[in-house]
Every structure is written in structure tokens, then in C-alpha cells.
mmCIF file of C-alpha atoms in Angstrom:
data_model
loop_
_atom_site.group_PDB
_atom_site.id
_atom_site.type_symbol
_atom_site.label_atom_id
_atom_site.label_comp_id
_atom_site.label_asym_id
_atom_site.label_seq_id
_atom_site.Cartn_x
_atom_site.Cartn_y
_atom_site.Cartn_z
ATOM 1 C CA UNK A 1 -3.396 -36.695 8.391
ATOM 2 C CA UNK A 2 -0.828 -34.737 7.011
ATOM 3 C CA UNK A 3 -1.441 -31.032 6.872
ATOM 4 C CA UNK A 4 -4.264 -29.899 4.642
ATOM 5 C CA UNK A 5 -2.712 -26.377 3.749
ATOM 6 C CA UNK A 6 -0.168 -26.227 1.351
ATOM 7 C CA UNK A 7 1.513 -22.529 2.601
ATOM 8 C CA UNK A 8 2.531 -20.287 0.151
ATOM 9 C CA UNK A 9 3.125 -22.404 -2.698
ATOM 10 C CA UNK A 10 -0.377 -23.203 -4.991
ATOM 11 C CA UNK A 11 -2.347 -25.726 -4.381
ATOM 12 C CA UNK A 12 -1.743 -28.850 -7.106
ATOM 13 C CA UNK A 13 -3.946 -30.550 -9.346
ATOM 14 C CA UNK A 14 -4.037 -33.715 -6.609
ATOM 15 C CA UNK A 15 -4.917 -31.495 -3.779
ATOM 16 C CA UNK A 16 -8.578 -30.357 -5.022
ATOM 17 C CA UNK A 17 -10.089 -32.069 -2.414
ATOM 18 C CA UNK A 18 -9.073 -29.655 -0.415
ATOM 19 C CA UNK A 19 -9.422 -26.436 -2.736
ATOM 20 C CA UNK A 20 -12.301 -24.568 -1.039
ATOM 21 C CA UNK A 21 -14.273 -20.956 -2.297
ATOM 22 C CA UNK A 22 -13.724 -20.835 -5.755
ATOM 23 C CA UNK A 23 -16.155 -23.113 -6.913
ATOM 24 C CA UNK A 24 -18.710 -20.232 -8.779
ATOM 25 C CA UNK A 25 -15.296 -19.414 -10.514
ATOM 26 C CA UNK A 26 -13.756 -22.786 -11.336
ATOM 27 C CA UNK A 27 -17.660 -22.770 -13.214
ATOM 28 C CA UNK A 28 -17.215 -19.813 -14.331
ATOM 29 C CA UNK A 29 -13.389 -20.600 -16.045
ATOM 30 C CA UNK A 30 -15.378 -24.054 -17.277
ATOM 31 C CA UNK A 31 -18.061 -21.987 -18.968
ATOM 32 C CA UNK A 32 -15.031 -19.685 -20.700
ATOM 33 C CA UNK A 33 -13.083 -22.329 -22.047
ATOM 34 C CA UNK A 34 -15.960 -23.820 -23.712
ATOM 35 C CA UNK A 35 -16.458 -20.943 -25.904
ATOM 36 C CA UNK A 36 -12.888 -19.779 -26.840
ATOM 37 C CA UNK A 37 -9.543 -21.482 -27.278
ATOM 38 C CA UNK A 38 -7.463 -19.026 -25.398
ATOM 39 C CA UNK A 39 -7.929 -17.679 -21.986
ATOM 40 C CA UNK A 40 -6.072 -14.895 -19.655
ATOM 41 C CA UNK A 41 -6.366 -15.572 -15.816
ATOM 42 C CA UNK A 42 -5.633 -12.199 -14.573
ATOM 43 C CA UNK A 43 -5.628 -11.249 -11.181
ATOM 44 C CA UNK A 44 -3.413 -9.239 -8.383
ATOM 45 C CA UNK A 45 -0.324 -10.876 -6.610
ATOM 46 C CA UNK A 46 -2.083 -13.072 -4.037
ATOM 47 C CA UNK A 47 -5.451 -13.630 -6.068
ATOM 48 C CA UNK A 48 -5.225 -17.546 -5.921
ATOM 49 C CA UNK A 49 -4.542 -17.509 -10.354
ATOM 50 C CA UNK A 50 -1.855 -20.487 -10.259
ATOM 51 C CA UNK A 51 -4.479 -22.736 -7.535
ATOM 52 C CA UNK A 52 -7.957 -21.568 -9.416
ATOM 53 C CA UNK A 53 -6.301 -23.254 -12.691
ATOM 54 C CA UNK A 54 -4.566 -25.923 -11.128
ATOM 55 C CA UNK A 55 -7.138 -27.290 -8.373
ATOM 56 C CA UNK A 56 -9.968 -25.778 -9.688
ATOM 57 C CA UNK A 57 -10.012 -26.026 -13.222
ATOM 58 C CA UNK A 58 -7.965 -28.934 -14.139
ATOM 59 C CA UNK A 59 -9.592 -31.198 -12.227
ATOM 60 C CA UNK A 60 -12.715 -30.491 -13.498
ATOM 61 C CA UNK A 61 -11.193 -30.957 -17.121
ATOM 62 C CA UNK A 62 -9.901 -34.576 -16.183
ATOM 63 C CA UNK A 63 -13.129 -35.569 -14.718
ATOM 64 C CA UNK A 64 -15.214 -34.796 -18.282
ATOM 65 C CA UNK A 65 -16.791 -31.966 -17.037
ATOM 66 C CA UNK A 66 -16.582 -29.909 -19.835
ATOM 67 C CA UNK A 67 -19.023 -31.490 -22.406
ATOM 68 C CA UNK A 68 -18.505 -29.452 -25.931
ATOM 69 C CA UNK A 69 -15.790 -30.811 -26.759
ATOM 70 C CA UNK A 70 -13.820 -34.543 -26.658
ATOM 71 C CA UNK A 71 -13.778 -35.809 -22.643
ATOM 72 C CA UNK A 72 -9.798 -36.771 -23.428
ATOM 73 C CA UNK A 73 -7.549 -34.100 -22.088
ATOM 74 C CA UNK A 74 -4.132 -34.340 -22.749
ATOM 75 C CA UNK A 75 -2.921 -31.187 -20.367
ATOM 76 C CA UNK A 76 1.223 -29.484 -20.476
ATOM 77 C CA UNK A 77 2.321 -27.116 -17.857
ATOM 78 C CA UNK A 78 4.785 -24.859 -18.423
ATOM 79 C CA UNK A 79 6.378 -21.586 -17.131
ATOM 80 C CA UNK A 80 8.396 -18.989 -19.271
ATOM 81 C CA UNK A 81 11.358 -18.708 -17.481
ATOM 82 C CA UNK A 82 14.863 -17.868 -19.578
ATOM 83 C CA UNK A 83 13.958 -19.839 -22.297
ATOM 84 C CA UNK A 84 10.107 -20.488 -23.572
ATOM 85 C CA UNK A 85 10.299 -22.089 -26.710
ATOM 86 C CA UNK A 86 12.651 -24.858 -24.425
ATOM 87 C CA UNK A 87 10.397 -24.863 -21.810
ATOM 88 C CA UNK A 88 7.349 -25.417 -23.774
ATOM 89 C CA UNK A 89 9.183 -28.456 -25.379
ATOM 90 C CA UNK A 90 10.096 -29.765 -22.143
ATOM 91 C CA UNK A 91 6.094 -29.473 -21.091
ATOM 92 C CA UNK A 92 5.423 -31.443 -23.947
ATOM 93 C CA UNK A 93 7.802 -34.136 -23.233
ATOM 94 C CA UNK A 94 7.087 -34.403 -19.637
ATOM 95 C CA UNK A 95 3.317 -34.206 -20.528
ATOM 96 C CA UNK A 96 4.141 -38.216 -22.319
ATOM 97 C CA UNK A 97 2.426 -37.575 -25.640
ATOM 98 C CA UNK A 98 5.186 -38.822 -27.401
ATOM 99 C CA UNK A 99 6.284 -42.259 -27.990
ATOM 100 C CA UNK A 100 9.234 -43.245 -26.032
ATOM 101 C CA UNK A 101 11.951 -43.820 -28.817
ATOM 102 C CA UNK A 102 14.722 -45.681 -26.148
ATOM 103 C CA UNK A 103 17.266 -44.293 -29.023
ATOM 104 C CA UNK A 104 16.833 -40.788 -27.835
ATOM 105 C CA UNK A 105 16.826 -39.601 -23.983
ATOM 106 C CA UNK A 106 14.621 -36.703 -22.915
ATOM 107 C CA UNK A 107 16.954 -34.124 -23.566
ATOM 108 C CA UNK A 108 17.106 -35.592 -26.856
ATOM 109 C CA UNK A 109 13.571 -35.328 -27.039
ATOM 110 C CA UNK A 110 13.647 -32.274 -25.818
ATOM 111 C CA UNK A 111 15.876 -30.282 -28.529
ATOM 112 C CA UNK A 112 13.793 -32.103 -31.452
ATOM 113 C CA UNK A 113 10.837 -31.165 -30.389
ATOM 114 C CA UNK A 114 12.137 -26.916 -29.468
ATOM 115 C CA UNK A 115 13.741 -27.490 -33.497
ATOM 116 C CA UNK A 116 10.515 -28.330 -34.622
ATOM 117 C CA UNK A 117 8.569 -25.480 -32.544
ATOM 118 C CA UNK A 118 10.795 -22.934 -33.975
ATOM 119 C CA UNK A 119 10.832 -23.572 -37.411
ATOM 120 C CA UNK A 120 7.015 -21.499 -37.758
ATOM 121 C CA UNK A 121 4.377 -19.986 -36.123
ATOM 122 C CA UNK A 122 2.703 -23.089 -36.710
ATOM 123 C CA UNK A 123 5.310 -24.974 -34.774
ATOM 124 C CA UNK A 124 2.354 -26.640 -32.285
ATOM 125 C CA UNK A 125 0.180 -27.672 -34.710
ATOM 126 C CA UNK A 126 2.871 -29.856 -36.437
ATOM 127 C CA UNK A 127 3.876 -30.955 -32.368
ATOM 128 C CA UNK A 128 0.438 -32.219 -32.119
ATOM 129 C CA UNK A 129 0.431 -34.182 -35.254
ATOM 130 C CA UNK A 130 3.520 -35.936 -34.660
ATOM 131 C CA UNK A 131 2.245 -36.595 -30.907
ATOM 132 C CA UNK A 132 0.754 -40.016 -29.927
ATOM 133 C CA UNK A 133 -2.326 -37.766 -28.892
ATOM 134 C CA UNK A 134 -5.345 -40.078 -29.662
ATOM 135 C CA UNK A 135 -6.835 -38.182 -32.601
ATOM 136 C CA UNK A 136 -9.841 -35.775 -31.556
ATOM 137 C CA UNK A 137 -8.316 -35.594 -27.734
ATOM 138 C CA UNK A 138 -7.703 -32.092 -26.435
ATOM 139 C CA UNK A 139 -4.265 -30.721 -25.413
ATOM 140 C CA UNK A 140 -4.652 -27.932 -23.200
ATOM 141 C CA UNK A 141 -0.987 -25.566 -23.118
ATOM 142 C CA UNK A 142 -1.345 -23.930 -19.521
ATOM 143 C CA UNK A 143 1.907 -21.399 -19.233
ATOM 144 C CA UNK A 144 1.550 -20.042 -15.533
ATOM 145 C CA UNK A 145 3.655 -17.162 -14.113
ATOM 146 C CA UNK A 146 3.114 -15.728 -18.080
ATOM 147 C CA UNK A 147 4.592 -12.085 -16.584
ATOM 148 C CA UNK A 148 8.424 -13.657 -16.842
ATOM 149 C CA UNK A 149 8.051 -13.532 -20.671
ATOM 150 C CA UNK A 150 8.385 -10.082 -20.064
ATOM 151 C CA UNK A 151 11.564 -9.858 -18.035
ATOM 152 C CA UNK A 152 13.095 -12.688 -20.360
ATOM 153 C CA UNK A 153 12.163 -10.440 -23.222
ATOM 154 C CA UNK A 154 14.477 -7.621 -22.022
ATOM 155 C CA UNK A 155 17.505 -9.214 -21.673
ATOM 156 C CA UNK A 156 18.667 -8.731 -24.948
ATOM 157 C CA UNK A 157 17.246 -8.779 -28.795
ATOM 158 C CA UNK A 158 17.645 -12.609 -29.519
ATOM 159 C CA UNK A 159 15.404 -12.807 -26.822
ATOM 160 C CA UNK A 160 13.233 -10.354 -27.441
ATOM 161 C CA UNK A 161 12.922 -12.586 -30.936
ATOM 162 C CA UNK A 162 12.529 -15.770 -29.384
ATOM 163 C CA UNK A 163 9.885 -13.845 -26.906
ATOM 164 C CA UNK A 164 8.053 -13.084 -30.264
ATOM 165 C CA UNK A 165 7.800 -16.017 -31.466
ATOM 166 C CA UNK A 166 6.638 -17.831 -28.446
ATOM 167 C CA UNK A 167 3.923 -15.998 -28.109
ATOM 168 C CA UNK A 168 2.861 -16.364 -32.042
ATOM 169 C CA UNK A 169 3.052 -20.324 -31.257
ATOM 170 C CA UNK A 170 0.787 -19.998 -28.739
ATOM 171 C CA UNK A 171 -1.631 -17.342 -30.354
ATOM 172 C CA UNK A 172 -1.650 -19.087 -33.576
ATOM 173 C CA UNK A 173 -2.260 -22.833 -32.056
ATOM 174 C CA UNK A 174 -5.596 -20.864 -30.505
ATOM 175 C CA UNK A 175 -6.535 -19.246 -33.251
ATOM 176 C CA UNK A 176 -6.839 -22.047 -35.551
ATOM 177 C CA UNK A 177 -9.994 -24.634 -35.086
ATOM 178 C CA UNK A 178 -8.357 -28.064 -37.209
ATOM 179 C CA UNK A 179 -6.724 -29.298 -33.997
ATOM 180 C CA UNK A 180 -8.207 -28.947 -30.053
ATOM 181 C CA UNK A 181 -5.142 -27.178 -28.739
ATOM 182 C CA UNK A 182 -6.369 -24.970 -25.701
ATOM 183 C CA UNK A 183 -3.850 -21.965 -24.515
ATOM 184 C CA UNK A 184 -4.852 -20.902 -20.811
ATOM 185 C CA UNK A 185 -2.173 -18.253 -19.196
ATOM 186 C CA UNK A 186 -1.886 -17.303 -15.686
ATOM 187 C CA UNK A 187 -0.379 -13.623 -15.124
ATOM 188 C CA UNK A 188 -0.317 -10.327 -12.212
ATOM 189 C CA UNK A 189 -3.158 -8.190 -13.686
ATOM 190 C CA UNK A 190 0.022 -5.268 -12.777
ATOM 191 C CA UNK A 191 1.770 -6.382 -16.195
ATOM 192 C CA UNK A 192 -1.589 -6.397 -18.560
ATOM 193 C CA UNK A 193 -0.512 -2.778 -19.903
ATOM 194 C CA UNK A 194 3.110 -4.626 -20.935
ATOM 195 C CA UNK A 195 1.004 -7.429 -23.700
ATOM 196 C CA UNK A 196 1.065 -4.158 -25.961
ATOM 197 C CA UNK A 197 4.632 -4.953 -26.848
ATOM 198 C CA UNK A 198 3.519 -8.035 -28.660
ATOM 199 C CA UNK A 199 1.672 -8.203 -31.647
ATOM 200 C CA UNK A 200 -1.524 -9.515 -30.957
ATOM 201 C CA UNK A 201 -1.002 -10.322 -27.718
ATOM 202 C CA UNK A 202 -3.024 -7.287 -25.985
ATOM 203 C CA UNK A 203 -5.854 -8.530 -28.372
ATOM 204 C CA UNK A 204 -6.082 -12.134 -27.892
ATOM 205 C CA UNK A 205 -6.054 -11.436 -23.566
ATOM 206 C CA UNK A 206 -8.776 -8.954 -24.272
ATOM 207 C CA UNK A 207 -11.142 -11.606 -25.689
ATOM 208 C CA UNK A 208 -10.290 -14.349 -23.465
ATOM 209 C CA UNK A 209 -9.064 -12.485 -20.198
ATOM 210 C CA UNK A 210 -10.871 -13.829 -16.878
ATOM 211 C CA UNK A 211 -10.166 -11.424 -13.991
ATOM 212 C CA UNK A 212 -10.172 -13.209 -10.857
ATOM 213 C CA UNK A 213 -13.042 -11.800 -8.364
ATOM 214 C CA UNK A 214 -12.064 -11.014 -4.386
ATOM 215 C CA UNK A 215 -13.628 -13.815 -2.630
ATOM 216 C CA UNK A 216 -16.034 -12.609 -0.346
ATOM 217 C CA UNK A 217 -16.261 -13.496 3.407
ATOM 218 C CA UNK A 218 -18.573 -16.266 2.962
ATOM 219 C CA UNK A 219 -16.319 -17.921 0.338
ATOM 220 C CA UNK A 220 -12.962 -17.014 2.547
ATOM 221 C CA UNK A 221 -14.416 -18.847 5.668
ATOM 222 C CA UNK A 222 -14.976 -21.651 3.308
ATOM 223 C CA UNK A 223 -11.352 -21.733 2.383
ATOM 224 C CA UNK A 224 -10.376 -21.772 6.084
ATOM 225 C CA UNK A 225 -13.254 -24.047 7.231
ATOM 226 C CA UNK A 226 -13.079 -26.835 4.480
ATOM 227 C CA UNK A 227 -9.335 -28.162 4.806
ATOM 228 C CA UNK A 228 -9.755 -28.191 8.268
ATOM 229 C CA UNK A 229 -12.793 -30.607 8.097
ATOM 230 C CA UNK A 230 -11.131 -32.756 5.019
ATOM 231 C CA UNK A 231 -8.203 -32.952 8.043
ATOM 232 C CA UNK A 232 -10.860 -34.669 10.721
ATOM 233 C CA UNK A 233 -10.481 -31.191 13.210
ATOM 234 C CA UNK A 234 -12.678 -27.969 13.737
ATOM 235 C CA UNK A 235 -12.052 -24.592 14.404
ATOM 236 C CA UNK A 236 -13.284 -22.257 16.851
ATOM 237 C CA UNK A 237 -15.912 -19.764 15.649
ATOM 238 C CA UNK A 238 -14.059 -17.061 17.088
ATOM 239 C CA UNK A 239 -10.812 -18.128 15.604
ATOM 240 C CA UNK A 240 -12.523 -17.947 12.002
ATOM 241 C CA UNK A 241 -13.604 -14.482 12.730
ATOM 242 C CA UNK A 242 -10.502 -13.564 13.887
ATOM 243 C CA UNK A 243 -8.836 -14.721 10.497
ATOM 244 C CA UNK A 244 -11.477 -13.158 8.763
ATOM 245 C CA UNK A 245 -11.393 -10.088 10.022
ATOM 246 C CA UNK A 246 -7.067 -9.679 9.967
ATOM 247 C CA UNK A 247 -7.463 -10.819 5.913
ATOM 248 C CA UNK A 248 -9.676 -8.217 5.336
ATOM 249 C CA UNK A 249 -10.743 -7.591 1.167
ATOM 250 C CA UNK A 250 -6.419 -7.803 0.568
ATOM 251 C CA UNK A 251 -6.301 -10.195 -2.244
ATOM 252 C CA UNK A 252 -2.444 -10.160 -1.219
ATOM 253 C CA UNK A 253 -3.497 -11.915 1.837
ATOM 254 C CA UNK A 254 -5.020 -14.986 1.194
ATOM 255 C CA UNK A 255 -1.269 -16.711 0.472
ATOM 256 C CA UNK A 256 -0.107 -15.494 4.115
ATOM 257 C CA UNK A 257 -3.526 -16.645 5.183
ATOM 258 C CA UNK A 258 -2.815 -20.287 4.235
ATOM 259 C CA UNK A 259 0.573 -20.187 5.375
ATOM 260 C CA UNK A 260 -0.775 -19.229 8.798
ATOM 261 C CA UNK A 261 -2.931 -22.141 8.751
ATOM 262 C CA UNK A 262 -0.499 -24.692 7.571
ATOM 263 C CA UNK A 263 1.662 -23.119 10.595
ATOM 264 C CA UNK A 264 -1.404 -22.987 13.337
ATOM 265 C CA UNK A 265 -1.792 -27.317 12.176
ATOM 266 C CA UNK A 266 1.603 -28.049 12.929
ATOM 267 C CA UNK A 267 1.387 -26.252 16.465
ATOM 268 C CA UNK A 268 -1.874 -27.400 16.854
ATOM 269 C CA UNK A 269 -1.274 -30.994 16.193
ATOM 270 C CA UNK A 270 2.580 -30.898 17.971
ATOM 271 C CA UNK A 271 0.915 -29.509 21.335
ATOM 272 C CA UNK A 272 -2.554 -29.903 21.730
ATOM 273 C CA UNK A 273 -4.939 -32.984 22.278
ATOM 274 C CA UNK A 274 -6.450 -33.563 18.804
ATOM 275 C CA UNK A 275 -10.085 -33.310 20.782
ATOM 276 C CA UNK A 276 -9.815 -29.819 20.890
ATOM 277 C CA UNK A 277 -10.102 -27.393 18.101
ATOM 278 C CA UNK A 278 -7.999 -25.086 16.888
ATOM 279 C CA UNK A 279 -8.028 -21.822 18.152
ATOM 280 C CA UNK A 280 -6.388 -18.354 19.501
ATOM 281 C CA UNK A 281 -3.725 -19.434 21.469
ATOM 282 C CA UNK A 282 -2.317 -21.848 18.572
ATOM 283 C CA UNK A 283 -2.776 -18.571 15.928
ATOM 284 C CA UNK A 284 -1.134 -16.549 19.245
ATOM 285 C CA UNK A 285 1.565 -19.116 18.556
ATOM 286 C CA UNK A 286 2.531 -18.509 15.195
ATOM 287 C CA UNK A 287 2.411 -14.616 15.590
ATOM 288 C CA UNK A 288 -0.913 -14.302 13.911
ATOM 289 C CA UNK A 289 -1.003 -13.555 10.290
ATOM 290 C CA UNK A 290 0.979 -10.311 10.760
ATOM 291 C CA UNK A 291 3.969 -12.142 11.673
ATOM 292 C CA UNK A 292 3.949 -15.717 11.298
ATOM 293 C CA UNK A 293 5.523 -15.090 7.339
ATOM 294 C CA UNK A 294 8.366 -13.351 8.589
ATOM 295 C CA UNK A 295 8.922 -14.949 11.978
ATOM 296 C CA UNK A 296 8.988 -18.545 10.313
ATOM 297 C CA UNK A 297 11.042 -17.547 7.870
ATOM 298 C CA UNK A 298 13.772 -15.617 10.382
ATOM 299 C CA UNK A 299 13.824 -19.132 11.992
ATOM 300 C CA UNK A 300 14.896 -20.923 9.167
ATOM 301 C CA UNK A 301 17.664 -18.432 8.727
ATOM 302 C CA UNK A 302 18.490 -18.105 12.229
ATOM 303 C CA UNK A 303 18.827 -22.398 11.880
ATOM 304 C CA UNK A 304 21.923 -22.312 9.062
ATOM 305 C CA UNK A 305 25.091 -23.528 10.012
ATOM 306 C CA UNK A 306 27.306 -19.988 10.458
ATOM 307 C CA UNK A 307 27.260 -16.426 8.824
ATOM 308 C CA UNK A 308 28.940 -18.093 5.948
ATOM 309 C CA UNK A 309 25.378 -19.847 4.655
ATOM 310 C CA UNK A 310 23.531 -16.860 5.750
ATOM 311 C CA UNK A 311 25.462 -14.571 3.302
ATOM 312 C CA UNK A 312 24.639 -16.962 0.948
ATOM 313 C CA UNK A 313 21.061 -16.792 1.456
ATOM 314 C CA UNK A 314 21.237 -13.178 1.088
ATOM 315 C CA UNK A 315 22.898 -13.722 -2.179
ATOM 316 C CA UNK A 316 20.108 -16.578 -3.009
ATOM 317 C CA UNK A 317 17.012 -14.299 -2.241
ATOM 318 C CA UNK A 318 18.651 -11.132 -3.916
ATOM 319 C CA UNK A 319 19.750 -13.542 -7.121
ATOM 320 C CA UNK A 320 15.705 -14.631 -7.432
ATOM 321 C CA UNK A 321 13.817 -11.430 -7.164
ATOM 322 C CA UNK A 322 14.187 -8.370 -8.633
ATOM 323 C CA UNK A 323 12.534 -4.488 -8.092
ATOM 324 C CA UNK A 324 11.834 -3.162 -11.360
ATOM 325 C CA UNK A 325 12.395 0.564 -12.319
ATOM 326 C CA UNK A 326 8.891 0.951 -11.566
ATOM 327 C CA UNK A 327 9.124 -0.266 -8.056
ATOM 328 C CA UNK A 328 7.237 -3.804 -9.207
ATOM 329 C CA UNK A 329 8.558 -6.851 -7.251
ATOM 330 C CA UNK A 330 9.426 -10.092 -10.149
ATOM 331 C CA UNK A 331 10.325 -13.310 -9.584
ATOM 332 C CA UNK A 332 13.338 -14.105 -11.392
ATOM 333 C CA UNK A 333 13.954 -18.094 -11.375
ATOM 334 C CA UNK A 334 17.100 -19.403 -12.486
ATOM 335 C CA UNK A 335 18.945 -22.439 -13.178
ATOM 336 C CA UNK A 336 20.597 -23.763 -10.068
ATOM 337 C CA UNK A 337 23.983 -23.615 -11.788
ATOM 338 C CA UNK A 338 23.906 -20.103 -12.513
ATOM 339 C CA UNK A 339 23.055 -19.512 -9.145
ATOM 340 C CA UNK A 340 26.181 -21.239 -8.153
ATOM 341 C CA UNK A 341 28.180 -19.524 -10.365
ATOM 342 C CA UNK A 342 26.946 -15.771 -9.561
ATOM 343 C CA UNK A 343 27.575 -16.393 -5.889
ATOM 344 C CA UNK A 344 31.018 -17.741 -6.079
ATOM 345 C CA UNK A 345 31.070 -21.904 -6.847
ATOM 346 C CA UNK A 346 29.969 -22.587 -2.676
ATOM 347 C CA UNK A 347 28.009 -25.821 -4.380
ATOM 348 C CA UNK A 348 27.714 -27.556 -0.885
ATOM 349 C CA UNK A 349 26.762 -24.521 1.063
ATOM 350 C CA UNK A 350 24.523 -23.310 -1.319
ATOM 351 C CA UNK A 351 22.597 -26.547 -1.460
ATOM 352 C CA UNK A 352 22.475 -26.885 2.627
ATOM 353 C CA UNK A 353 21.253 -23.193 2.261
ATOM 354 C CA UNK A 354 18.070 -24.123 -0.756
ATOM 355 C CA UNK A 355 16.929 -26.922 1.382
ATOM 356 C CA UNK A 356 16.725 -25.225 4.351
ATOM 357 C CA UNK A 357 13.845 -23.082 2.732
ATOM 358 C CA UNK A 358 12.356 -26.154 0.649
ATOM 359 C CA UNK A 359 10.843 -28.993 2.759
ATOM 360 C CA UNK A 360 7.368 -29.742 3.312
ATOM 361 C CA UNK A 361 5.910 -27.375 5.873
ATOM 362 C CA UNK A 362 8.321 -24.357 4.503
ATOM 363 C CA UNK A 363 8.007 -24.032 0.915
ATOM 364 C CA UNK A 364 9.531 -20.979 1.012
ATOM 365 C CA UNK A 365 11.327 -21.914 -2.589
ATOM 366 C CA UNK A 366 10.559 -24.502 -4.599
ATOM 367 C CA UNK A 367 11.004 -27.301 -6.286
ATOM 368 C CA UNK A 368 9.856 -29.004 -3.285
ATOM 369 C CA UNK A 369 12.065 -31.563 -1.050
ATOM 370 C CA UNK A 370 11.238 -33.881 -3.188
ATOM 371 C CA UNK A 371 13.315 -33.167 -6.307
ATOM 372 C CA UNK A 372 16.793 -33.274 -6.317
ATOM 373 C CA UNK A 373 19.064 -30.069 -6.973
ATOM 374 C CA UNK A 374 21.316 -30.058 -10.690
ATOM 375 C CA UNK A 375 23.051 -27.650 -12.227
ATOM 376 C CA UNK A 376 19.554 -26.920 -15.230
ATOM 377 C CA UNK A 377 16.805 -27.356 -12.074
ATOM 378 C CA UNK A 378 15.207 -23.923 -11.590
ATOM 379 C CA UNK A 379 15.351 -22.314 -8.349
ATOM 380 C CA UNK A 380 12.334 -19.772 -7.717
ATOM 381 C CA UNK A 381 10.407 -18.471 -4.570
ATOM 382 C CA UNK A 382 7.052 -19.959 -3.687
ATOM 383 C CA UNK A 383 5.273 -16.613 -3.819
ATOM 384 C CA UNK A 384 5.436 -13.172 -4.727
ATOM 385 C CA UNK A 385 4.225 -12.957 -1.061
ATOM 386 C CA UNK A 386 7.831 -13.727 0.225
ATOM 387 C CA UNK A 387 9.075 -10.526 -1.291
#
């Protein structure tokens, strides 16, 4: 059995069988989506927003659980990044809802769709009409890490206009009732005040806000035990109690808990008879929650070939994170080509650094190891807690 814990990265759609403790909240989201076309899933850093939507809500939609509407869903997932309208166009193309025109490659399709979206605030309606979606089927646009739009807006007057246009597109699509288009945002709660910068956004977020409640102790226990059982192992009662005590009520600890569990599982699998439970000895071996993340990251850093690679490592993490004037840390995902440029065109060394931090079992950097890196691929940390 492969490791049942994802580490720092969010749970994905295909990992819903490993996603425990949020069943009640998934039901609440389904109910909300049945009554509105716009949802803003809001929570503190580390509260599990992306995982709740991806591994909780989306599988329920695909399973036909939401009976008030068509059971057919087309789902397009995006992040605003440094070009939100292009990224919206790309996620629609990647959702495979357009006829495959061999004369146009996917980049051409993205540009054609971007042009359509840019023509008016009703561009998403036109994009739906031009698609091959079966009549009456629902289209869901999931805008993950929505707070990236606020950083993008600050990068110049043209960017500010584009950010406003993007927000108009998603708001107009969710307000109209002619076509079944739904919009879900995930956003850190410390950026709620920034929504007032855009016309209509604060009102829409207030009306459609779902503030993620903290997991209670019983739900946290399910999040620990559930994947262990799916993986075919047991966890000792004393280790479970220790983990629950160490996580406390701090939502920012959830991804660190997932990372510690992933590390413990790996250690247990390599060093222990499988008939034995995961126990305190495995927890101690990875540095407990207090040190599991930093100790693991330091191990990867120390394994880099030489100081030249370690210097590039420092430059990489400084490039893809940012501390704002108000002290808030924010991810700053960048295309690899731009990282290569600002770190002095040491392409092969930089690729080696990125590859060291992204294999399964590490996942400090996204995308994962299965994705080949080229200049347009966006490089990002897997979670804010790494900052």
C-alpha cells in the first residue's frame, strides 16, 4: 500500500477514500451550493479549504448527490496566478469541454478562448455556449488560492484592470440564471478585507461565504485513524492521544500533522514489522510535529550536491514566497522561465534543486514529480505552512 497521507499538499479528487473528518462540512457545502451559484470557502491558512472542496465536495458532485440540479457536472479548476484570464481559459480547455480541433493546438485554443472571455463581462456565458457541454449540464469553475488575485492586482495598472475583468467574468456567470454555471472560490480569511477593492466582490463573498469550522477532537481523530486503517495498519491509542494533544486547536497545524503522519508511515514501513502498530517510537524518530517539517526540509537541503545548489535553493524559495508590508506571508507562484531568469540562468542546477523538493514523500514544491518542467510550468510551494 502506498502512503495514505499526502503530506503538505491538498488531498485530490481521487483521494476522497483517504479524506476523513470533514463529512459534516461536505454536506453543508453541498446544501449551500444547491441554493446558490457562488460559494466562497474561507478559512485560516492550514484549515483545509482546498482539500475540503477537492476531496470532499467534488466527488459528491460527480456522484450525483446534488439532486436539485442536473447530475452531470463539468469541472474546471484554476488558480489566478500571474494571468487570471489566461488561466481561466486554460482550465476550461483542460476540462476537455471543447471539440478537439486538430488545426489548433491547445495553446491556440487557450488564446482563442482568452480573446472570447476578454470581450465582455458575459464571456463565460459565451464560452459555455461555444463548448461541447451537453445541454443542461452544470459547469463549475473552482478558483483555488483566490487571494493570488490581490497580489496580481498590485503588479501594475494593466494588471489591476485584468483582475477587475476576471472578477466581473466570474460574478456575472454566477449571477445569471440562464445557464447552469457555478463558481467556488477558496480564500484565506486574512484576505477578506481585500475583497472590497473590487466592485460587487465583497457583497458576493458575504452572501456566499462558507467559513470552515475548526475540526473538533473527534473529527481530528477520524482524520488520523481513517487513512491508517485504509492503508491496512493500526495506530496505538497513546500515539493517537499524543498527536491530538500536539495539534491542539490551531488550524495551521493540520498540514503539519499530515506531513508528520506521512513521515511516520514511511519510517514505520521501512523499519517495523507490519504486524506492529504505528507508535510513539515512530513519532519520536521523525522529530514529532514540532520538528518534522523543518527536519525533513533540512535533510533535502543538505542532500543538494554543493553550495552552488544550496544558494540557488535559497533564491528559489525567496522568489516564490513574499512577505507583504502588513507582515502577511503569501505564495508567489512563478513560471519556471521567470525563476530561471531572476536566478541567473543556471537552468540545470535549478531543475536539480526543484526536483529534490518535489518527489512523492516530500511534496514541498509543486507540481509533483510526474509533471515535466518547462518555461511555462508554474512553480509553487505546496503549502503556506512551509513559509
